[in-house]
Coordinates of N, CA and C in Angstrom, one line a residue:
H1 N 26.8 15.5 -43.9 CA 27.9 16.3 -44.1 C 27.8 17.0 -45.4
V2 N 28.6 18.1 -45.6 CA 28.4 18.9 -46.8 C 29.0 18.2 -48.0
Q3 N 28.3 18.3 -49.1 CA 28.8 17.7 -50.4 C 28.5 18.7 -51.5
L4 N 29.5 18.9 -52.4 CA 29.3 19.6 -53.6 C 29.8 18.6 -54.7
V5 N 28.9 18.3 -55.6 CA 29.3 17.3 -56.6 C 29.1 17.9 -58.0
E6 N 30.2 18.0 -58.7 CA 30.2 18.6 -60.1 C 29.9 17.5 -61.1
S7 N 29.4 17.9 -62.2 CA 29.2 17.1 -63.4 C 29.2 17.9 -64.6
G8 N 29.3 17.3 -65.8 CA 29.2 18.0 -67.0 C 30.5 18.3 -67.8
G9 N 31.6 17.9 -67.2 CA 32.9 18.2 -67.9 C 33.1 17.2 -69.0
G10 N 34.1 17.5 -69.8 CA 34.4 16.6 -70.9 C 35.3 17.3 -71.9
S11 N 35.4 16.7 -73.1 CA 36.3 17.2 -74.2 C 35.4 17.8 -75.3
V12 N 35.8 19.0 -75.8 CA 35.0 19.6 -76.8 C 36.0 20.4 -77.7
Q13 N 35.6 20.6 -78.9 CA 36.4 21.4 -79.9 C 36.2 22.9 -79.6
A14 N 37.2 23.7 -80.0 CA 37.1 25.1 -79.8 C 35.9 25.7 -80.5
G15 N 35.2 26.6 -79.8 CA 33.9 27.1 -80.3 C 32.7 26.4 -79.7
G16 N 32.9 25.2 -79.1 CA 31.8 24.4 -78.6 C 31.3 24.9 -77.3
S17 N 30.4 24.1 -76.7 CA 29.8 24.4 -75.5 C 29.7 23.2 -74.5
L18 N 29.8 23.5 -73.3 CA 29.5 22.6 -72.2 C 28.8 23.3 -71.1
T19 N 28.0 22.5 -70.4 CA 27.3 23.0 -69.2 C 27.8 22.2 -68.0
L20 N 28.4 22.9 -67.0 CA 28.7 22.3 -65.7 C 27.6 22.5 -64.7
S21 N 27.4 21.4 -63.9 CA 26.4 21.5 -62.9 C 27.0 21.1 -61.6
C22 N 26.5 21.7 -60.5 CA 27.0 21.4 -59.1 C 25.8 21.2 -58.2
A23 N 25.7 20.0 -57.6 CA 24.6 19.7 -56.7 C 25.1 19.7 -55.3
A24 N 24.5 20.5 -54.5 CA 24.9 20.8 -53.1 C 24.0 20.1 -52.1
S25 N 24.6 19.6 -51.0 CA 23.8 19.0 -50.0 C 24.5 19.2 -48.6
G26 N 23.7 19.1 -47.6 CA 24.3 19.1 -46.2 C 24.4 20.5 -45.6
Y27 N 23.9 21.5 -46.2 CA 23.9 22.8 -45.6 C 22.8 23.7 -46.3
I28 N 22.6 24.9 -45.7 CA 21.5 25.7 -46.2 C 22.0 26.4 -47.5
F29 N 21.7 25.8 -48.6 CA 22.3 26.2 -49.9 C 21.9 27.7 -50.2
G30 N 20.7 28.1 -49.9 CA 20.2 29.4 -50.3 C 20.9 30.6 -49.6
T31 N 21.6 30.3 -48.5 CA 22.3 31.3 -47.7 C 23.8 31.5 -48.1
Y32 N 24.3 30.6 -49.0 CA 25.7 30.7 -49.3 C 25.9 31.2 -50.7
Y33 N 27.1 31.9 -50.8 CA 27.5 32.4 -52.1 C 28.2 31.2 -52.8
M34 N 27.8 31.0 -54.1 CA 28.4 29.9 -54.9 C 29.2 30.4 -56.1
A35 N 30.3 29.7 -56.4 CA 31.2 30.1 -57.4 C 31.8 28.9 -58.1
W36 N 32.3 29.2 -59.3 CA 33.1 28.2 -60.1 C 34.5 28.7 -60.2
F37 N 35.5 27.9 -59.9 CA 36.9 28.1 -60.1 C 37.4 27.2 -61.1
R38 N 38.6 27.5 -61.6 CA 39.3 26.5 -62.4 C 40.8 26.6 -62.1
Q39 N 41.4 25.5 -62.4 CA 42.9 25.3 -62.1 C 43.6 24.5 -63.2
V40 N 44.7 25.0 -63.6 CA 45.6 24.2 -64.5 C 46.8 23.8 -63.7
P41 N 47.3 22.6 -63.9 CA 48.4 22.1 -63.1 C 49.6 23.1 -63.1
G42 N 50.1 23.4 -61.9 CA 51.2 24.4 -61.9 C 50.8 25.8 -61.7
Q43 N 49.5 26.1 -61.8 CA 49.0 27.5 -61.7 C 48.0 27.6 -60.6
E44 N 47.8 28.8 -60.1 CA 46.9 29.1 -59.0 C 45.4 28.9 -59.5
R45 N 44.6 28.5 -58.5 CA 43.2 28.4 -58.8 C 42.6 29.7 -59.0
E46 N 41.8 29.8 -60.1 CA 41.3 31.1 -60.6 C 39.7 31.1 -60.5
A47 N 39.2 32.2 -60.0 CA 37.8 32.4 -59.9 C 37.2 32.7 -61.3
V48 N 36.2 31.9 -61.7 CA 35.6 32.1 -63.0 C 34.3 32.9 -63.0
A49 N 33.4 32.5 -62.1 CA 32.1 33.1 -62.0 C 31.5 32.9 -60.6
G50 N 30.7 33.8 -60.1 CA 30.1 33.6 -58.8 C 28.7 34.2 -58.9
V51 N 27.8 33.7 -57.9 CA 26.5 34.2 -57.9 C 26.0 34.2 -56.4
N52 N 25.3 35.2 -56.0 CA 24.8 35.3 -54.6 C 23.4 34.7 -54.5
S53 N 22.9 34.6 -53.3 CA 21.6 34.0 -53.1 C 20.5 34.6 -53.9
G54 N 20.6 35.9 -54.2 CA 19.6 36.7 -54.9 C 19.8 36.6 -56.4
G55 N 20.9 36.0 -56.9 CA 21.1 35.9 -58.4 C 22.1 36.9 -58.9
S56 N 22.6 37.8 -58.1 CA 23.6 38.7 -58.7 C 24.9 38.0 -59.0
T57 N 25.5 38.3 -60.1 CA 26.7 37.6 -60.6 C 28.0 38.4 -60.7
A58 N 29.1 37.7 -60.7 CA 30.4 38.3 -60.9 C 31.2 37.4 -61.8
Y59 N 32.0 37.9 -62.7 CA 32.8 37.1 -63.6 C 34.2 37.5 -63.8
L60 N 35.0 36.5 -64.1 CA 36.4 36.7 -64.6 C 36.2 37.4 -66.0
E61 N 37.0 38.5 -66.2 CA 36.8 39.3 -67.4 C 36.8 38.4 -68.7
S62 N 37.7 37.5 -68.7 CA 37.9 36.7 -70.0 C 36.7 35.8 -70.3
V63 N 35.8 35.6 -69.3 CA 34.7 34.7 -69.6 C 33.4 35.5 -69.6
Q64 N 33.4 36.8 -69.3 CA 32.2 37.6 -69.3 C 31.5 37.5 -70.6
G65 N 30.2 37.2 -70.6 CA 29.4 37.1 -71.8 C 29.5 35.7 -72.4
R66 N 30.4 34.8 -72.0 CA 30.5 33.5 -72.6 C 30.0 32.4 -71.6
F67 N 30.2 32.6 -70.3 CA 30.0 31.6 -69.3 C 28.9 32.1 -68.2
P68 N 27.7 32.2 -68.6 CA 26.7 32.7 -67.6 C 26.5 31.6 -66.5
I69 N 26.5 32.1 -65.2 CA 26.3 31.3 -64.0 C 24.9 31.5 -63.5
T70 N 24.2 30.4 -63.2 CA 22.9 30.5 -62.6 C 22.8 29.5 -61.4
R71 N 21.8 29.8 -60.6 CA 21.6 28.9 -59.4 C 20.1 28.7 -59.3
D72 N 19.8 27.5 -58.7 CA 18.4 27.2 -58.4 C 18.3 26.8 -56.9
N73 N 17.8 27.8 -56.1 CA 17.8 27.6 -54.7 C 16.8 26.5 -54.3
N74 N 15.9 26.2 -55.1 CA 14.9 25.1 -54.8 C 15.5 23.7 -55.0
K75 N 16.4 23.6 -56.0 CA 17.0 22.4 -56.3 C 18.4 22.2 -55.8
N76 N 18.9 23.3 -55.1 CA 20.3 23.3 -54.5 C 21.3 23.0 -55.6
T77 N 21.2 23.7 -56.7 CA 22.2 23.5 -57.8 C 22.7 24.8 -58.3
V78 N 23.9 24.8 -58.9 CA 24.5 26.0 -59.5 C 25.1 25.4 -60.8
S79 N 24.9 26.2 -61.9 CA 25.3 25.8 -63.2 C 26.2 26.8 -63.9
L80 N 27.1 26.3 -64.8 CA 27.9 27.2 -65.5 C 27.8 26.8 -67.0
Q81 N 27.1 27.6 -67.8 CA 26.9 27.4 -69.2 C 28.1 28.0 -70.0
M82 N 29.0 27.1 -70.4 CA 30.2 27.6 -71.1 C 30.0 27.5 -72.6
T83 N 30.1 28.6 -73.3 CA 29.9 28.7 -74.7 C 31.2 29.4 -75.3
G84 N 31.4 29.2 -76.6 CA 32.5 29.8 -77.3 C 33.8 29.4 -76.6
L85 N 33.9 28.1 -76.3 CA 35.1 27.6 -75.6 C 36.4 27.8 -76.3
K86 N 37.4 28.1 -75.6 CA 38.7 28.3 -76.2 C 39.7 27.3 -75.6
P87 N 40.8 26.9 -76.2 CA 41.8 26.0 -75.6 C 42.3 26.5 -74.3
E88 N 42.4 27.8 -74.1 CA 42.8 28.4 -72.8 C 41.8 28.2 -71.7
D89 N 40.6 27.8 -72.0 CA 39.6 27.5 -71.0 C 39.8 26.1 -70.4
S90 N 40.7 25.3 -71.0 CA 40.9 23.9 -70.5 C 41.5 24.0 -69.1
A91 N 40.9 23.2 -68.2 CA 41.3 23.2 -66.8 C 40.4 22.2 -66.0
T92 N 40.7 22.0 -64.8 CA 39.8 21.4 -63.9 C 38.9 22.4 -63.2
Y93 N 37.6 22.3 -63.3 CA 36.7 23.2 -62.8 C 36.1 22.7 -61.5
Y94 N 36.1 23.7 -60.5 CA 35.6 23.3 -59.2 C 34.4 24.2 -58.8
C95 N 33.5 23.6 -58.1 CA 32.3 24.3 -57.5 C 32.7 24.6 -56.1
A96 N 32.3 25.8 -55.6 CA 32.7 26.2 -54.2 C 31.6 27.0 -53.6
A97 N 31.5 27.0 -52.2 CA 30.5 27.7 -51.5 C 31.1 28.4 -50.3
K98 N 30.6 29.6 -50.1 CA 31.1 30.5 -49.0 C 30.0 31.3 -48.4
A99 N 30.2 31.7 -47.2 CA 29.2 32.6 -46.5 C 29.7 34.0 -46.8
G100 N 28.8 34.9 -47.3 CA 29.2 36.3 -47.6 C 29.7 36.4 -49.0
V101 N 29.7 37.7 -49.5 CA 30.0 38.0 -50.8 C 31.4 38.5 -51.0
I102 N 31.9 39.2 -49.9 CA 33.2 39.9 -50.0 C 34.3 38.8 -50.3
G103 N 35.2 39.2 -51.2 CA 36.3 38.3 -51.6 C 35.8 37.2 -52.4
W104 N 34.9 37.4 -53.3 CA 34.3 36.2 -54.1 C 35.4 35.5 -54.9
S105 N 36.4 36.2 -55.3 CA 37.4 35.6 -56.2 C 38.6 35.0 -55.5
R106 N 38.6 35.1 -54.1 CA 39.7 34.5 -53.3 C 39.4 33.1 -52.9
P107 N 40.1 32.1 -53.4 CA 39.9 30.7 -53.1 C 39.9 30.5 -51.5
G108 N 40.7 31.2 -50.8 CA 40.9 31.0 -49.4 C 39.6 31.4 -48.6
S109 N 38.7 32.1 -49.2 CA 37.5 32.5 -48.5 C 36.4 31.5 -48.6
Y110 N 36.6 30.4 -49.3 CA 35.5 29.4 -49.5 C 35.6 28.3 -48.6
K111 N 34.5 27.9 -48.0 CA 34.5 26.9 -47.0 C 34.3 25.5 -47.6
F112 N 33.6 25.4 -48.6 CA 33.3 24.0 -49.2 C 33.7 24.0 -50.7
W113 N 34.2 22.8 -51.0 CA 34.7 22.6 -52.4 C 34.2 21.3 -52.9
G114 N 33.9 21.2 -54.2 CA 33.7 20.0 -54.9 C 35.0 19.3 -55.3
Q115 N 34.9 18.1 -55.9 CA 36.1 17.4 -56.3 C 36.7 17.8 -57.6
G116 N 35.9 18.5 -58.4 CA 36.4 19.0 -59.7 C 36.0 18.2 -60.8
T117 N 35.9 18.8 -62.0 CA 35.5 18.1 -63.2 C 36.4 18.7 -64.3
Q118 N 36.9 17.8 -65.2 CA 37.9 18.2 -66.2 C 37.2 18.8 -67.4
V119 N 37.7 19.9 -67.9 CA 37.2 20.4 -69.2 C 38.4 20.6 -70.1
T120 N 38.3 19.9 -71.3 CA 39.4 20.0 -72.3 C 38.9 20.5 -73.6
V121 N 39.5 21.6 -74.1 CA 39.1 22.2 -75.3 C 40.3 22.1 -76.3
S122 N 40.0 21.5 -77.4 CA 41.1 21.3 -78.4 C 40.8 22.1 -79.7

């Protein structure tokens, strides 16, 4: 069965860095669009960054230049290197996979989701 397993969350001071990783299994990773979302309780899930099978990326404007997303199709992993963290970046971060690129920022277009990892910036 399909699994997306996130790791790398934690607590960090403002200005610090964290790298989130997502390990995928159970489907043909290289054919799916991968993305990171985040959610704060009481708010809608928000697309942070996405990457297609060829490495083309898309970003939420507020993280552009701070959170590069990369994927390794040989290792079935996608990573989010978060730098210059701000308190407003605090959220639960989710890895997600979908077929196709259209609608990369819409949570409803994603087929598979990880369980989430907490990021807290103080």
